[in-house]
Amino acid sequence: MAYEKVAGRAEIISVHEGHLLKTTTKEEVDSYLKMSESLANVAPRCCYIITNGKLVEMKKCMVCIQNSSKISQLMTSHSNGEFLILKDEGYEMVNPRIMDLKLGTRTHSDYIPKEKKENHIRKCKATTSEKLGLRLSGAAFVESGDSFATKWDKAFGKSLKSDQFFKAMKNFFDVDERQKTEVLRQLLKIRVVLEDSTSHRFFGSSLLILIDDEGQEIVKVKLIDFASMARSETGQQQYDGADTGAILGVNTLIKFLTK
């Protein structure tokens, strides 16, 4: 399946077989370079980072090795800026349901202007983010009995109250019970990683959920978007304990799927 974007501002394009090129920031590149193995295991696989003309290998990938000439071309055409070469998690899916859920009760980084910070805070208070730790950012899927795709954008997600949010989740998760069980299993794994990632804050991160309507065994739940992620480091703001806002969001979805 060709890559389909349902949320986010970053430019993401398909490159060689089953891989995406994401335009990003120095902050997200830094997050990937310092990412723990457990966190990397619940994030989209990052094969390479291109940072100001330098190629940094993150994980050995035979597909990328076989497409080394294409990567060289990307290096030439993207010599300035920051980029990630990521595995397309939905590549093998035939007819996927795709949903992006903004995670946490706070979405702004420590280093944005006061005006933007206040806008983020207002947005969280006015939406489901504050109470549920989740806000719908986008989705695309075909509901049972329909011949056309249902698409939800950021504006729709911001408009939802809690009861409407759960109604939307019911529509999206109208899938096989085995698929729901697999979503739940992967959410529980992500929760453990969040609980173990003490001194981290996943500001601006999202849950990406992909469920293939044509393949009952193909389900992916990934933690994505790390440009605003914060860590307690020398010279930076210090955080103590796990990110309770992000954990709240994961727990909200777990409770919905198990009720």
mmCIF file of C-alpha atoms in Angstrom:
data_model
loop_
_atom_site.group_PDB
_atom_site.id
_atom_site.type_symbol
_atom_site.label_atom_id
_atom_site.label_comp_id
_atom_site.label_asym_id
_atom_site.label_seq_id
_atom_site.Cartn_x
_atom_site.Cartn_y
_atom_site.Cartn_z
ATOM 1 C CA MET A 1 0.000 0.000 0.000
ATOM 2 C CA ALA A 2 1.288 3.477 -0.832
ATOM 3 C CA TYR A 3 2.004 5.662 2.191
ATOM 4 C CA GLU A 4 -0.929 7.779 3.321
ATOM 5 C CA LYS A 5 -0.491 10.696 5.691
ATOM 6 C CA VAL A 6 -3.384 11.422 8.070
ATOM 7 C CA ALA A 7 -1.826 13.998 10.421
ATOM 8 C CA GLY A 8 1.254 16.044 11.201
ATOM 9 C CA ARG A 9 3.056 18.897 9.497
ATOM 10 C CA ALA A 10 6.305 17.175 8.550
ATOM 11 C CA GLU A 11 6.903 16.331 4.903
ATOM 12 C CA ILE A 12 6.976 12.559 4.472
ATOM 13 C CA ILE A 13 7.532 10.879 1.103
ATOM 14 C CA SER A 14 7.924 7.283 -0.053
ATOM 15 C CA VAL A 15 11.438 6.454 -1.191
ATOM 16 C CA HIS A 16 12.796 2.963 -1.851
ATOM 17 C CA GLU A 17 10.832 -0.212 -1.134
ATOM 18 C CA GLY A 18 8.882 0.054 2.118
ATOM 19 C CA HIS A 19 10.718 3.125 3.392
ATOM 20 C CA LEU A 20 9.863 6.776 3.997
ATOM 21 C CA LEU A 21 11.885 9.964 4.097
ATOM 22 C CA LYS A 22 10.730 12.335 6.830
ATOM 23 C CA THR A 23 11.844 15.955 6.986
ATOM 24 C CA THR A 24 12.530 16.673 10.637
ATOM 25 C CA THR A 25 14.374 18.849 13.153
ATOM 26 C CA LYS A 26 17.655 18.707 15.032
ATOM 27 C CA GLU A 27 15.631 17.968 18.162
ATOM 28 C CA GLU A 28 14.036 14.829 16.705
ATOM 29 C CA VAL A 29 17.353 13.692 15.261
ATOM 30 C CA ASP A 30 18.844 14.090 18.752
ATOM 31 C CA SER A 31 15.952 12.077 20.217
ATOM 32 C CA TYR A 32 16.635 9.197 17.814
ATOM 33 C CA LEU A 33 20.387 9.302 18.428
ATOM 34 C CA LYS A 34 19.857 9.058 22.208
ATOM 35 C CA MET A 35 16.875 6.703 22.108
ATOM 36 C CA SER A 36 16.962 3.629 24.340
ATOM 37 C CA GLU A 37 16.619 0.211 22.732
ATOM 38 C CA SER A 38 13.276 -0.383 24.458
ATOM 39 C CA LEU A 39 11.859 2.890 23.126
ATOM 40 C CA ALA A 40 13.249 2.229 19.638
ATOM 41 C CA ASN A 41 11.407 -1.116 19.666
ATOM 42 C CA VAL A 42 8.002 0.617 19.957
ATOM 43 C CA ALA A 43 8.847 3.430 17.512
ATOM 44 C CA PRO A 44 8.969 3.185 13.709
ATOM 45 C CA ARG A 45 12.237 1.568 12.677
ATOM 46 C CA CYS A 46 14.797 4.236 11.820
ATOM 47 C CA CYS A 47 17.408 2.932 9.374
ATOM 48 C CA TYR A 48 19.331 6.139 8.685
ATOM 49 C CA ILE A 49 19.563 9.763 9.737
ATOM 50 C CA ILE A 50 20.671 12.407 7.243
ATOM 51 C CA THR A 51 21.945 15.412 9.172
ATOM 52 C CA ASN A 52 23.475 18.332 7.280
ATOM 53 C CA GLY A 53 24.862 16.136 4.535
ATOM 54 C CA LYS A 54 26.103 13.329 6.800
ATOM 55 C CA LEU A 55 24.609 9.836 6.746
ATOM 56 C CA VAL A 56 24.299 8.061 10.108
ATOM 57 C CA GLU A 57 23.308 4.382 10.102
ATOM 58 C CA MET A 58 20.916 3.534 12.936
ATOM 59 C CA LYS A 59 19.969 -0.074 12.166
ATOM 60 C CA LYS A 60 21.329 -2.523 9.631
ATOM 61 C CA CYS A 61 18.715 -2.936 6.895
ATOM 62 C CA MET A 62 19.151 -5.210 3.874
ATOM 63 C CA VAL A 63 16.528 -3.299 1.867
ATOM 64 C CA CYS A 64 18.432 -0.051 2.413
ATOM 65 C CA ILE A 65 21.728 -1.753 1.542
ATOM 66 C CA GLN A 66 20.193 -3.033 -1.692
ATOM 67 C CA ASN A 67 19.039 0.505 -2.456
ATOM 68 C CA SER A 68 22.322 2.215 -1.581
ATOM 69 C CA SER A 69 22.351 4.098 -4.902
ATOM 70 C CA LYS A 70 18.958 5.631 -4.090
ATOM 71 C CA ILE A 71 20.199 6.631 -0.655
ATOM 72 C CA SER A 72 23.208 8.293 -2.314
ATOM 73 C CA GLN A 73 20.797 10.233 -4.514
ATOM 74 C CA LEU A 74 18.837 11.282 -1.418
ATOM 75 C CA MET A 75 22.078 12.477 0.150
ATOM 76 C CA THR A 76 22.761 14.629 -2.889
ATOM 77 C CA SER A 77 19.258 16.087 -3.084
ATOM 78 C CA HIS A 78 18.898 16.557 0.680
ATOM 79 C CA SER A 79 22.338 17.882 1.596
ATOM 80 C CA ASN A 80 20.931 20.556 3.905
ATOM 81 C CA GLY A 81 18.629 19.934 6.847
ATOM 82 C CA GLU A 82 17.610 16.990 8.971
ATOM 83 C CA PHE A 83 15.921 13.824 7.678
ATOM 84 C CA LEU A 84 14.990 10.349 8.850
ATOM 85 C CA ILE A 85 14.776 7.242 6.665
ATOM 86 C CA LEU A 86 12.083 5.185 8.369
ATOM 87 C CA LYS A 87 10.410 1.872 7.699
ATOM 88 C CA ASP A 88 6.884 2.327 6.310
ATOM 89 C CA GLU A 89 4.951 0.379 8.953
ATOM 90 C CA GLY A 90 1.916 0.063 6.667
ATOM 91 C CA TYR A 91 3.830 -1.037 3.571
ATOM 92 C CA GLU A 92 2.651 -4.663 3.554
ATOM 93 C CA MET A 93 -0.964 -3.802 4.363
ATOM 94 C CA VAL A 94 -3.612 -4.088 1.639
ATOM 95 C CA ASN A 95 -6.460 -2.057 3.120
ATOM 96 C CA PRO A 96 -5.312 -0.458 6.371
ATOM 97 C CA ARG A 97 -7.216 1.556 8.915
ATOM 98 C CA ILE A 98 -4.889 4.373 9.951
ATOM 99 C CA MET A 99 -5.243 6.600 13.006
ATOM 100 C CA ASP A 100 -2.999 9.184 14.666
ATOM 101 C CA LEU A 101 -3.749 10.014 18.311
ATOM 102 C CA LYS A 102 -1.893 12.915 19.933
ATOM 103 C CA LEU A 103 -0.617 11.576 23.239
ATOM 104 C CA GLY A 104 -0.460 13.207 26.656
ATOM 105 C CA THR A 105 -1.941 16.095 28.599
ATOM 106 C CA ARG A 106 0.808 18.472 27.448
ATOM 107 C CA THR A 107 1.991 18.820 23.849
ATOM 108 C CA HIS A 108 4.481 21.720 23.877
ATOM 109 C CA SER A 109 8.236 21.510 24.281
ATOM 110 C CA ASP A 110 10.306 23.373 26.836
ATOM 111 C CA TYR A 111 11.809 25.682 24.234
ATOM 112 C CA ILE A 112 8.986 27.336 22.307
ATOM 113 C CA PRO A 113 7.938 31.005 22.546
ATOM 114 C CA LYS A 114 5.473 31.995 25.283
ATOM 115 C CA GLU A 115 2.691 32.717 22.764
ATOM 116 C CA LYS A 116 2.945 29.246 21.206
ATOM 117 C CA LYS A 117 3.135 27.664 24.635
ATOM 118 C CA GLU A 118 -0.077 29.390 25.714
ATOM 119 C CA ASN A 119 -1.777 28.261 22.493
ATOM 120 C CA HIS A 120 -0.816 24.641 23.183
ATOM 121 C CA ILE A 121 -2.112 24.879 26.751
ATOM 122 C CA ARG A 122 -5.445 26.349 25.581
ATOM 123 C CA LYS A 123 -5.767 23.627 22.957
ATOM 124 C CA CYS A 124 -5.224 20.858 25.487
ATOM 125 C CA LYS A 125 -7.697 22.363 27.966
ATOM 126 C CA ALA A 126 -10.360 22.802 25.271
ATOM 127 C CA THR A 127 -10.063 19.269 23.866
ATOM 128 C CA THR A 128 -9.946 15.679 25.088
ATOM 129 C CA SER A 129 -6.186 15.952 25.742
ATOM 130 C CA GLU A 130 -6.553 17.286 29.274
ATOM 131 C CA LYS A 131 -9.051 14.693 30.524
ATOM 132 C CA LEU A 132 -8.190 11.635 28.430
ATOM 133 C CA GLY A 133 -4.534 12.163 27.531
ATOM 134 C CA LEU A 134 -5.520 11.596 23.888
ATOM 135 C CA ARG A 135 -6.692 13.798 21.023
ATOM 136 C CA LEU A 136 -7.636 12.577 17.571
ATOM 137 C CA SER A 137 -5.237 14.076 15.023
ATOM 138 C CA GLY A 138 -6.355 12.177 11.951
ATOM 139 C CA ALA A 139 -7.710 8.912 10.606
ATOM 140 C CA ALA A 140 -8.641 7.196 7.361
ATOM 141 C CA PHE A 141 -10.579 3.934 7.030
ATOM 142 C CA VAL A 142 -13.618 2.339 5.400
ATOM 143 C CA GLU A 143 -16.494 1.700 7.774
ATOM 144 C CA SER A 144 -18.422 -1.575 7.548
ATOM 145 C CA GLY A 145 -20.984 -1.439 4.755
ATOM 146 C CA ASP A 146 -19.514 1.694 3.153
ATOM 147 C CA SER A 147 -17.828 1.918 -0.227
ATOM 148 C CA PHE A 148 -16.034 5.202 0.487
ATOM 149 C CA ALA A 149 -13.343 6.123 2.981
ATOM 150 C CA THR A 150 -14.085 7.920 6.222
ATOM 151 C CA LYS A 151 -11.490 10.614 6.905
ATOM 152 C CA TRP A 152 -11.077 12.593 10.106
ATOM 153 C CA ASP A 153 -8.754 15.592 10.336
ATOM 154 C CA LYS A 154 -7.307 17.675 13.186
ATOM 155 C CA ALA A 155 -10.260 20.056 13.219
ATOM 156 C CA PHE A 156 -12.656 17.144 13.707
ATOM 157 C CA GLY A 157 -10.498 15.773 16.514
ATOM 158 C CA LYS A 158 -10.381 19.124 18.302
ATOM 159 C CA SER A 159 -14.163 19.402 18.132
ATOM 160 C CA LEU A 160 -14.828 16.135 19.965
ATOM 161 C CA LYS A 161 -16.037 15.916 23.552
ATOM 162 C CA SER A 162 -15.196 12.795 25.552
ATOM 163 C CA ASP A 163 -18.352 10.884 24.640
ATOM 164 C CA GLN A 164 -17.931 11.776 20.961
ATOM 165 C CA PHE A 165 -14.293 10.705 21.093
ATOM 166 C CA PHE A 166 -15.250 7.258 22.360
ATOM 167 C CA LYS A 167 -17.949 6.979 19.693
ATOM 168 C CA ALA A 168 -15.293 7.689 17.083
ATOM 169 C CA MET A 169 -13.057 5.023 18.645
ATOM 170 C CA LYS A 170 -15.935 2.536 18.456
ATOM 171 C CA ASN A 171 -16.267 3.218 14.727
ATOM 172 C CA PHE A 172 -12.551 2.900 14.084
ATOM 173 C CA PHE A 173 -12.128 -0.275 16.136
ATOM 174 C CA ASP A 174 -14.981 -2.105 14.400
ATOM 175 C CA VAL A 175 -12.556 -4.917 13.598
ATOM 176 C CA ASP A 176 -11.935 -8.583 14.334
ATOM 177 C CA GLU A 177 -11.527 -9.421 18.020
ATOM 178 C CA ARG A 178 -8.107 -10.898 17.324
ATOM 179 C CA GLN A 179 -7.015 -7.564 15.915
ATOM 180 C CA LYS A 180 -8.318 -5.730 18.985
ATOM 181 C CA THR A 181 -6.389 -8.181 21.162
ATOM 182 C CA GLU A 182 -3.223 -7.469 19.205
ATOM 183 C CA VAL A 183 -3.731 -3.693 19.508
ATOM 184 C CA LEU A 184 -4.118 -4.187 23.249
ATOM 185 C CA ARG A 185 -0.971 -6.322 23.469
ATOM 186 C CA GLN A 186 1.100 -3.656 21.730
ATOM 187 C CA LEU A 187 -0.410 -0.866 23.846
ATOM 188 C CA LEU A 188 0.563 -2.745 27.004
ATOM 189 C CA LYS A 189 4.110 -3.023 25.665
ATOM 190 C CA ILE A 190 4.195 0.730 24.980
ATOM 191 C CA ARG A 191 2.884 1.423 28.489
ATOM 192 C CA VAL A 192 5.731 -0.573 30.023
ATOM 193 C CA VAL A 193 8.240 1.443 27.975
ATOM 194 C CA LEU A 194 6.656 4.719 29.081
ATOM 195 C CA GLU A 195 6.662 3.614 32.708
ATOM 196 C CA ASP A 196 10.330 2.631 32.445
ATOM 197 C CA SER A 197 11.331 5.852 30.639
ATOM 198 C CA THR A 198 11.759 7.846 33.814
ATOM 199 C CA SER A 199 13.006 11.413 33.353
ATOM 200 C CA HIS A 200 11.474 11.479 29.840
ATOM 201 C CA ARG A 201 8.521 13.561 28.672
ATOM 202 C CA PHE A 202 6.831 12.619 25.410
ATOM 203 C CA PHE A 203 5.546 16.091 24.566
ATOM 204 C CA GLY A 204 4.004 16.165 21.072
ATOM 205 C CA SER A 205 4.303 12.410 20.520
ATOM 206 C CA SER A 206 1.459 10.339 19.063
ATOM 207 C CA LEU A 207 0.173 6.803 18.856
ATOM 208 C CA LEU A 208 0.038 5.554 15.274
ATOM 209 C CA ILE A 209 -2.411 2.678 14.830
ATOM 210 C CA LEU A 210 -2.637 0.596 11.647
ATOM 211 C CA ILE A 211 -5.036 -2.323 11.235
ATOM 212 C CA ASP A 212 -5.308 -4.151 7.907
ATOM 213 C CA ASP A 213 -8.929 -4.957 7.010
ATOM 214 C CA GLU A 214 -7.624 -7.512 4.491
ATOM 215 C CA GLY A 215 -5.202 -9.273 6.825
ATOM 216 C CA GLN A 216 -6.369 -10.234 10.286
ATOM 217 C CA GLU A 217 -2.841 -10.793 11.577
ATOM 218 C CA ILE A 218 -1.393 -7.444 10.483
ATOM 219 C CA VAL A 219 -1.670 -4.832 13.235
ATOM 220 C CA LYS A 220 0.835 -2.129 14.155
ATOM 221 C CA VAL A 221 0.785 0.294 17.089
ATOM 222 C CA LYS A 222 3.762 2.653 17.220
ATOM 223 C CA LEU A 223 4.877 5.597 19.295
ATOM 224 C CA ILE A 224 5.823 8.372 16.843
ATOM 225 C CA ASP A 225 7.007 11.994 16.657
ATOM 226 C CA PHE A 226 9.844 12.878 19.018
ATOM 227 C CA ALA A 227 10.728 16.452 18.017
ATOM 228 C CA SER A 228 9.442 17.855 21.329
ATOM 229 C CA MET A 229 10.444 14.946 23.552
ATOM 230 C CA ALA A 230 12.335 16.061 26.676
ATOM 231 C CA ARG A 231 14.904 14.235 28.767
ATOM 232 C CA SER A 232 16.587 15.188 32.012
ATOM 233 C CA GLU A 233 20.120 16.095 30.935
ATOM 234 C CA THR A 234 22.874 18.351 32.187
ATOM 235 C CA GLY A 235 22.000 21.958 31.500
ATOM 236 C CA GLN A 236 18.356 21.195 30.730
ATOM 237 C CA GLN A 237 15.136 21.159 32.705
ATOM 238 C CA GLN A 238 14.989 18.119 34.962
ATOM 239 C CA TYR A 239 12.069 15.688 35.112
ATOM 240 C CA ASP A 240 11.438 13.149 37.823
ATOM 241 C CA GLY A 241 9.558 9.925 37.183
ATOM 242 C CA ALA A 242 7.555 8.729 34.224
ATOM 243 C CA ASP A 243 5.360 10.867 31.948
ATOM 244 C CA THR A 244 1.971 10.459 33.654
ATOM 245 C CA GLY A 245 0.166 12.412 30.915
ATOM 246 C CA ALA A 246 1.351 10.040 28.195
ATOM 247 C CA ILE A 247 0.581 7.017 30.365
ATOM 248 C CA LEU A 248 -2.933 8.387 30.957
ATOM 249 C CA GLY A 249 -3.517 8.439 27.200
ATOM 250 C CA VAL A 250 -2.364 4.846 26.745
ATOM 251 C CA ASN A 251 -4.490 3.755 29.709
ATOM 252 C CA THR A 252 -7.527 5.533 28.241
ATOM 253 C CA LEU A 253 -7.281 3.441 25.093
ATOM 254 C CA ILE A 254 -6.542 0.246 27.009
ATOM 255 C CA LYS A 255 -9.641 0.754 29.154
ATOM 256 C CA PHE A 256 -11.758 1.423 26.066
ATOM 257 C CA LEU A 257 -10.582 -1.784 24.393
ATOM 258 C CA THR A 258 -11.112 -3.930 27.495
ATOM 259 C CA LYS A 259 -14.532 -2.726 28.674
#
